Short mmCIF file of N, CA and C and ligand atoms in Angstrom, two decimals:
data_model
loop_
_atom_site.label_atom_id
_atom_site.label_comp_id
_atom_site.label_asym_id
_atom_site.label_seq_id
_atom_site.Cartn_x
_atom_site.Cartn_y
_atom_site.Cartn_z
N MET A 1 -12.08 2.61 -15.81
CA MET A 1 -11.18 1.24 -16.52
C MET A 1 -10.66 0.67 -15.23
N LYS A 2 -10.73 -0.68 -15.65
CA LYS A 2 -10.33 -1.31 -14.09
C LYS A 2 -8.79 -2.07 -14.18
N HIS A 3 -8.24 -2.32 -13.87
CA HIS A 3 -6.92 -2.98 -13.67
C HIS A 3 -6.68 -4.13 -12.42
N ASN A 4 -6.01 -5.39 -13.05
CA ASN A 4 -5.81 -6.33 -11.48
C ASN A 4 -4.90 -5.98 -10.79
N ILE A 5 -5.45 -6.07 -9.70
CA ILE A 5 -3.71 -5.55 -9.04
C ILE A 5 -3.73 -6.84 -8.13
N PHE A 6 -2.57 -7.47 -7.75
CA PHE A 6 -2.03 -8.78 -7.51
C PHE A 6 -1.11 -8.41 -5.98
N VAL A 7 -2.23 -8.81 -5.02
CA VAL A 7 -0.94 -8.19 -4.10
C VAL A 7 -0.48 -9.76 -3.26
N LYS A 8 1.05 -9.26 -3.44
CA LYS A 8 1.71 -10.42 -3.59
C LYS A 8 2.33 -11.22 -2.28
N ASN A 9 1.98 -10.47 -0.80
CA ASN A 9 2.03 -11.20 0.46
C ASN A 9 0.94 -11.41 0.72
N LYS A 10 -0.38 -11.66 0.06
CA LYS A 10 -1.63 -12.51 0.25
C LYS A 10 -1.68 -13.04 -0.84
N GLU A 11 -1.25 -13.31 -2.18
CA GLU A 11 -1.39 -14.12 -3.14
C GLU A 11 -2.67 -13.98 -3.57
N LYS A 12 -3.54 -13.16 -4.07
CA LYS A 12 -5.12 -12.76 -4.35
C LYS A 12 -4.72 -11.64 -5.35
N GLU A 13 -5.86 -11.89 -6.25
CA GLU A 13 -5.72 -10.48 -6.97
C GLU A 13 -7.23 -9.60 -7.19
N ARG A 14 -7.36 -8.61 -7.33
CA ARG A 14 -8.56 -7.92 -7.63
C ARG A 14 -8.55 -6.96 -8.35
N ALA A 15 -9.55 -6.89 -9.00
CA ALA A 15 -9.38 -5.67 -10.33
C ALA A 15 -10.17 -4.42 -9.43
N CYS A 16 -9.47 -3.56 -9.49
CA CYS A 16 -9.63 -2.24 -9.29
C CYS A 16 -9.56 -1.11 -10.29
N ASN A 17 -10.19 -0.11 -9.78
CA ASN A 17 -10.92 0.99 -10.44
C ASN A 17 -9.50 2.06 -10.64
N GLU A 18 -9.34 2.65 -11.95
CA GLU A 18 -8.08 3.34 -11.99
C GLU A 18 -8.55 4.61 -11.09
N ASP A 19 -9.93 5.29 -11.11
CA ASP A 19 -10.36 6.35 -10.36
C ASP A 19 -10.21 6.38 -8.77
N LYS A 20 -10.00 5.37 -8.42
CA LYS A 20 -10.02 4.87 -7.03
C LYS A 20 -9.07 4.84 -6.28
N ASN A 21 -8.51 5.06 -5.10
CA ASN A 21 -7.04 4.74 -4.96
C ASN A 21 -6.77 3.52 -4.15
N LEU A 22 -5.88 2.49 -4.73
CA LEU A 22 -5.82 0.86 -4.14
C LEU A 22 -6.47 0.55 -2.88
N MET A 23 -6.07 1.40 -1.66
CA MET A 23 -6.48 1.02 -0.72
C MET A 23 -7.89 0.95 -0.41
N ASP A 24 -8.67 2.08 -1.10
CA ASP A 24 -10.41 2.13 -1.53
C ASP A 24 -11.01 0.66 -1.65
N SER A 25 -10.18 0.30 -3.03
CA SER A 25 -10.15 -0.74 -3.92
C SER A 25 -10.25 -1.91 -3.15
N LEU A 26 -9.19 -2.16 -2.56
CA LEU A 26 -9.17 -3.35 -2.13
C LEU A 26 -9.26 -3.69 -0.69
N SER A 27 -9.79 -2.35 -0.19
CA SER A 27 -10.29 -2.66 1.19
C SER A 27 -11.95 -3.28 1.64
N VAL A 28 -12.45 -3.36 0.06
CA VAL A 28 -13.39 -3.97 -0.41
C VAL A 28 -13.48 -5.52 0.27
N CYS A 29 -11.91 -6.39 -0.18
CA CYS A 29 -11.89 -7.41 0.67
C CYS A 29 -11.41 -7.29 2.37
N GLN A 30 -11.44 -7.34 3.14
CA GLN A 30 -10.83 -6.78 4.26
C GLN A 30 -9.89 -7.40 4.92
N ASP A 31 -9.28 -8.53 4.46
CA ASP A 31 -8.29 -9.45 5.06
C ASP A 31 -7.10 -9.33 3.79
N LEU A 32 -7.39 -8.33 2.62
CA LEU A 32 -6.22 -8.28 1.94
C LEU A 32 -5.61 -6.84 2.16
N VAL A 33 -5.93 -5.80 3.03
CA VAL A 33 -5.03 -5.05 3.86
C VAL A 33 -4.99 -4.76 5.08
N PRO A 34 -3.85 -3.83 5.45
CA PRO A 34 -4.47 -3.30 6.79
C PRO A 34 -5.20 -2.21 7.28
N ASN A 35 -5.85 -2.25 8.17
CA ASN A 35 -7.31 -0.87 8.88
C ASN A 35 -6.37 0.18 8.66
N GLY A 36 -6.85 1.53 8.29
CA GLY A 36 -6.22 2.54 7.62
C GLY A 36 -6.76 3.86 7.92
N CYS A 37 -6.45 4.66 7.80
CA CYS A 37 -7.06 6.18 7.72
C CYS A 37 -7.54 6.22 6.17
N HIS A 38 -6.70 5.81 4.95
CA HIS A 38 -7.26 6.33 3.81
C HIS A 38 -6.88 7.13 3.17
N ASN A 39 -6.26 8.09 4.26
CA ASN A 39 -6.08 9.23 3.92
C ASN A 39 -4.47 9.99 3.65
N GLY A 40 -3.78 9.42 3.88
CA GLY A 40 -2.00 9.25 4.05
C GLY A 40 -1.63 9.76 5.01
N ALA A 41 -2.15 9.55 6.14
CA ALA A 41 -2.05 10.28 7.47
C ALA A 41 -0.96 9.24 8.53
N CYS A 42 -1.87 7.39 8.81
CA CYS A 42 -1.31 6.60 9.04
C CYS A 42 -0.45 5.71 8.55
N GLY A 43 -0.28 6.10 7.69
CA GLY A 43 1.23 5.19 7.00
C GLY A 43 1.20 3.59 7.12
N ILE A 44 0.44 2.99 7.42
CA ILE A 44 0.23 1.61 7.44
C ILE A 44 -0.04 0.83 6.11
N CYS A 45 -0.27 1.56 5.05
CA CYS A 45 -0.57 1.33 3.92
C CYS A 45 0.70 1.23 2.87
N LYS A 46 1.89 0.84 3.51
CA LYS A 46 2.80 1.40 2.27
C LYS A 46 3.03 0.14 2.02
N ILE A 47 3.51 0.20 0.61
CA ILE A 47 3.50 -0.36 -0.74
C ILE A 47 4.84 -0.73 -0.81
N THR A 48 5.36 -1.76 -1.15
CA THR A 48 6.25 -1.63 -2.65
C THR A 48 5.57 -2.05 -3.83
N ILE A 49 5.74 -1.36 -4.93
CA ILE A 49 5.29 -1.58 -6.43
C ILE A 49 6.04 -2.68 -6.93
N HIS A 50 6.12 -3.58 -7.64
CA HIS A 50 7.02 -4.77 -8.41
C HIS A 50 6.96 -4.42 -9.52
N ASN A 51 5.60 -4.10 -10.38
CA ASN A 51 5.21 -4.17 -11.59
C ASN A 51 4.11 -3.14 -11.70
N GLY A 52 4.10 -2.34 -12.78
CA GLY A 52 3.09 -1.96 -13.26
C GLY A 52 3.02 -0.53 -13.27
N GLU A 53 2.04 0.42 -14.29
CA GLU A 53 1.92 1.53 -13.92
C GLU A 53 1.04 2.30 -12.96
N TYR A 54 1.47 3.74 -12.68
CA TYR A 54 0.06 4.11 -11.39
C TYR A 54 0.84 5.28 -11.23
N GLU A 55 -0.64 6.26 -11.07
CA GLU A 55 -0.38 7.33 -10.34
C GLU A 55 -0.18 7.60 -9.14
N LYS A 56 0.57 9.22 -8.61
CA LYS A 56 0.40 8.99 -7.06
C LYS A 56 0.29 10.55 -6.91
N LEU A 57 -0.55 11.15 -5.74
CA LEU A 57 -0.84 12.27 -4.57
C LEU A 57 0.61 12.12 -3.96
N LYS A 58 0.70 13.82 -3.65
CA LYS A 58 2.23 14.23 -2.67
C LYS A 58 1.74 12.82 -1.52
N MET A 59 3.26 12.14 -0.93
CA MET A 59 3.52 11.19 -0.08
C MET A 59 3.46 12.42 1.35
N ASN A 60 3.05 11.27 2.32
CA ASN A 60 3.48 11.78 3.35
C ASN A 60 5.15 11.33 3.90
N ARG A 61 5.89 12.38 4.29
CA ARG A 61 7.07 12.44 4.23
C ARG A 61 7.47 11.62 5.49
N LYS A 62 6.91 11.93 6.40
CA LYS A 62 6.98 10.86 7.35
C LYS A 62 6.75 9.33 7.58
N HIS A 63 6.04 9.09 6.24
CA HIS A 63 6.38 7.58 6.31
C HIS A 63 6.55 7.51 5.01
N ILE A 64 7.13 8.05 4.25
CA ILE A 64 7.97 7.76 2.72
C ILE A 64 9.05 8.80 2.31
N SER A 65 9.90 7.95 2.34
CA SER A 65 11.47 9.31 1.90
C SER A 65 11.54 9.54 1.03
N GLU A 66 11.69 10.37 0.49
CA GLU A 66 12.15 10.66 -1.50
C GLU A 66 12.88 9.37 -1.81
N ASP A 67 13.82 9.11 -0.97
CA ASP A 67 14.73 7.66 -1.46
C ASP A 67 13.95 6.62 -1.34
N GLU A 68 12.55 6.16 -0.82
CA GLU A 68 11.85 5.27 -1.07
C GLU A 68 10.93 5.93 -2.56
N GLU A 69 10.31 6.73 -1.82
CA GLU A 69 9.61 7.23 -3.37
C GLU A 69 10.51 6.90 -4.50
N SER A 70 11.74 7.09 -5.00
CA SER A 70 11.90 6.58 -6.13
C SER A 70 12.26 5.17 -6.43
N SER A 71 12.05 4.47 -5.02
CA SER A 71 12.43 2.92 -5.13
C SER A 71 10.88 2.12 -5.53
N ASN A 72 9.75 2.94 -5.39
CA ASN A 72 8.28 2.76 -6.04
C ASN A 72 7.72 2.00 -4.76
N ILE A 73 8.44 3.09 -3.60
CA ILE A 73 7.67 2.43 -2.67
C ILE A 73 6.67 4.06 -1.87
N VAL A 74 5.47 3.35 -1.80
CA VAL A 74 4.50 4.54 -1.78
C VAL A 74 3.76 4.18 -0.94
N LEU A 75 2.46 4.93 -0.63
CA LEU A 75 1.39 4.55 0.21
C LEU A 75 0.16 4.51 -0.56
N ALA A 76 -0.97 2.95 -0.43
CA ALA A 76 -1.36 2.65 -1.60
C ALA A 76 -2.68 3.58 -1.24
N CYS A 77 -3.23 4.26 -0.18
CA CYS A 77 -3.52 5.58 -0.45
C CYS A 77 -4.10 6.38 -1.41
N ARG A 78 -2.96 6.62 -1.36
CA ARG A 78 -2.38 7.53 -2.39
C ARG A 78 -1.39 7.22 -3.43
N THR A 79 -2.06 6.07 -3.99
CA THR A 79 -1.73 5.86 -5.14
C THR A 79 -2.60 5.08 -6.46
N PHE A 80 -2.90 5.11 -7.62
CA PHE A 80 -4.07 5.00 -8.17
C PHE A 80 -3.76 4.17 -9.25
N PRO A 81 -3.77 2.83 -10.11
CA PRO A 81 -3.91 2.25 -10.60
C PRO A 81 -3.68 2.45 -12.13
N LYS A 82 -2.38 2.80 -13.08
CA LYS A 82 -3.17 2.81 -14.33
C LYS A 82 -2.98 1.52 -15.13
N SER A 83 -2.63 0.64 -14.84
CA SER A 83 -2.44 -1.07 -15.36
C SER A 83 -2.36 -1.57 -14.49
N ASP A 84 -2.19 -2.94 -15.08
CA ASP A 84 -2.40 -4.52 -14.26
C ASP A 84 -1.17 -3.86 -13.21
N MET A 85 -0.96 -4.10 -11.57
CA MET A 85 0.00 -4.28 -10.99
C MET A 85 0.36 -5.13 -10.53
N GLU A 86 1.66 -5.50 -9.66
CA GLU A 86 1.81 -6.21 -8.54
C GLU A 86 2.62 -5.93 -7.42
N ILE A 87 1.82 -5.77 -6.23
CA ILE A 87 2.38 -4.98 -5.07
C ILE A 87 2.74 -5.76 -3.60
N GLU A 88 2.90 -5.33 -2.71
CA GLU A 88 3.27 -6.07 -1.49
C GLU A 88 3.24 -5.17 -0.40
N PHE A 89 2.38 -5.38 0.72
CA PHE A 89 2.22 -4.83 1.67
C PHE A 89 3.71 -5.29 2.38
N ILE A 90 4.08 -3.67 3.04
CA ILE A 90 4.77 -3.81 3.60
C ILE A 90 5.13 -3.80 5.19
N GLU A 91 5.42 -5.35 6.01
CA GLU A 91 4.16 -4.91 7.46
C GLU A 91 5.44 -4.31 8.25
N LYS A 92 4.61 -3.39 9.07
CA LYS A 92 5.71 -2.49 10.00
C LYS A 92 6.41 -4.17 11.21
N PRO A 93 7.46 -3.72 11.58
CA PRO A 93 7.93 -4.34 12.27
C PRO A 93 7.06 -4.13 13.61
N LYS A 94 6.84 -5.47 14.19
CA LYS A 94 5.86 -5.21 15.58
C LYS A 94 6.46 -4.36 16.51
N SER A 95 6.04 -3.30 17.31
CA SER A 95 6.77 -3.17 18.68
C SER A 95 6.86 -4.12 19.69
N LYS A 96 8.27 -3.79 19.89
CA LYS A 96 9.09 -4.48 21.12
C LYS A 96 8.39 -4.78 22.43
N HIS A 97 8.59 -5.86 22.27
CA HIS A 97 7.83 -5.65 24.21
C HIS A 97 9.01 -6.13 24.69
N TYR A 98 9.29 -5.32 25.99
CA TYR A 98 10.36 -5.68 26.93
C TYR A 98 9.79 -5.84 28.23
N THR A 99 10.35 -7.21 28.75
CA THR A 99 9.63 -7.88 29.89
C THR A 99 10.36 -7.36 31.27
N LEU A 100 9.58 -6.90 31.94
CA LEU A 100 10.28 -6.15 33.14
C LEU A 100 10.57 -7.24 34.37
N GLY A 101 12.17 -7.38 34.44
CA GLY A 101 12.50 -8.03 35.57
C GLY A 101 11.56 -8.28 36.71
N HIS A 102 11.56 -9.47 37.79
CA HIS A 102 10.89 -9.49 38.79
C HIS A 102 11.31 -9.25 39.84
S1 FES B 1 -4.22 3.76 4.99
FE1 FES B 1 -3.65 5.55 6.29
S2 FES B 1 -2.00 6.56 5.04
FE2 FES B 1 -2.59 4.98 3.51
#
C-alpha cells in the first residue's frame, strides 16, 4: 500500500510504499533527500514528522535522543509510512569555517 509523503522543506510530494523506509522511497527523486547510508548510521536523514502515522525501527541514540524521538524527530531510513505524512528534513548546521589570521 502506498501513501503520499509531503516533504515540507522541498514543497514536494511522493507516493511511498509502506513496506519501504522513507529514505529508500524518497531517494528515487534525488533532489528530495540528502545522500546517506540508508541504515541508521550517518544521521543525515533526520526528519521532523509534522503529520501522519508511521512505524519505526530502533533509533541510533547518537543521532536521535529519547526526547527527540518522543517529539516525532526520527531517522527517515528507520521509518515506514502508515498513512499520508508530512515530514521535514532537519538540515545539519554547516561546519564552521575558521579563517586563520595572516
Ligand atoms: S541515511 Fe544515514 S542514518 Fe538515515
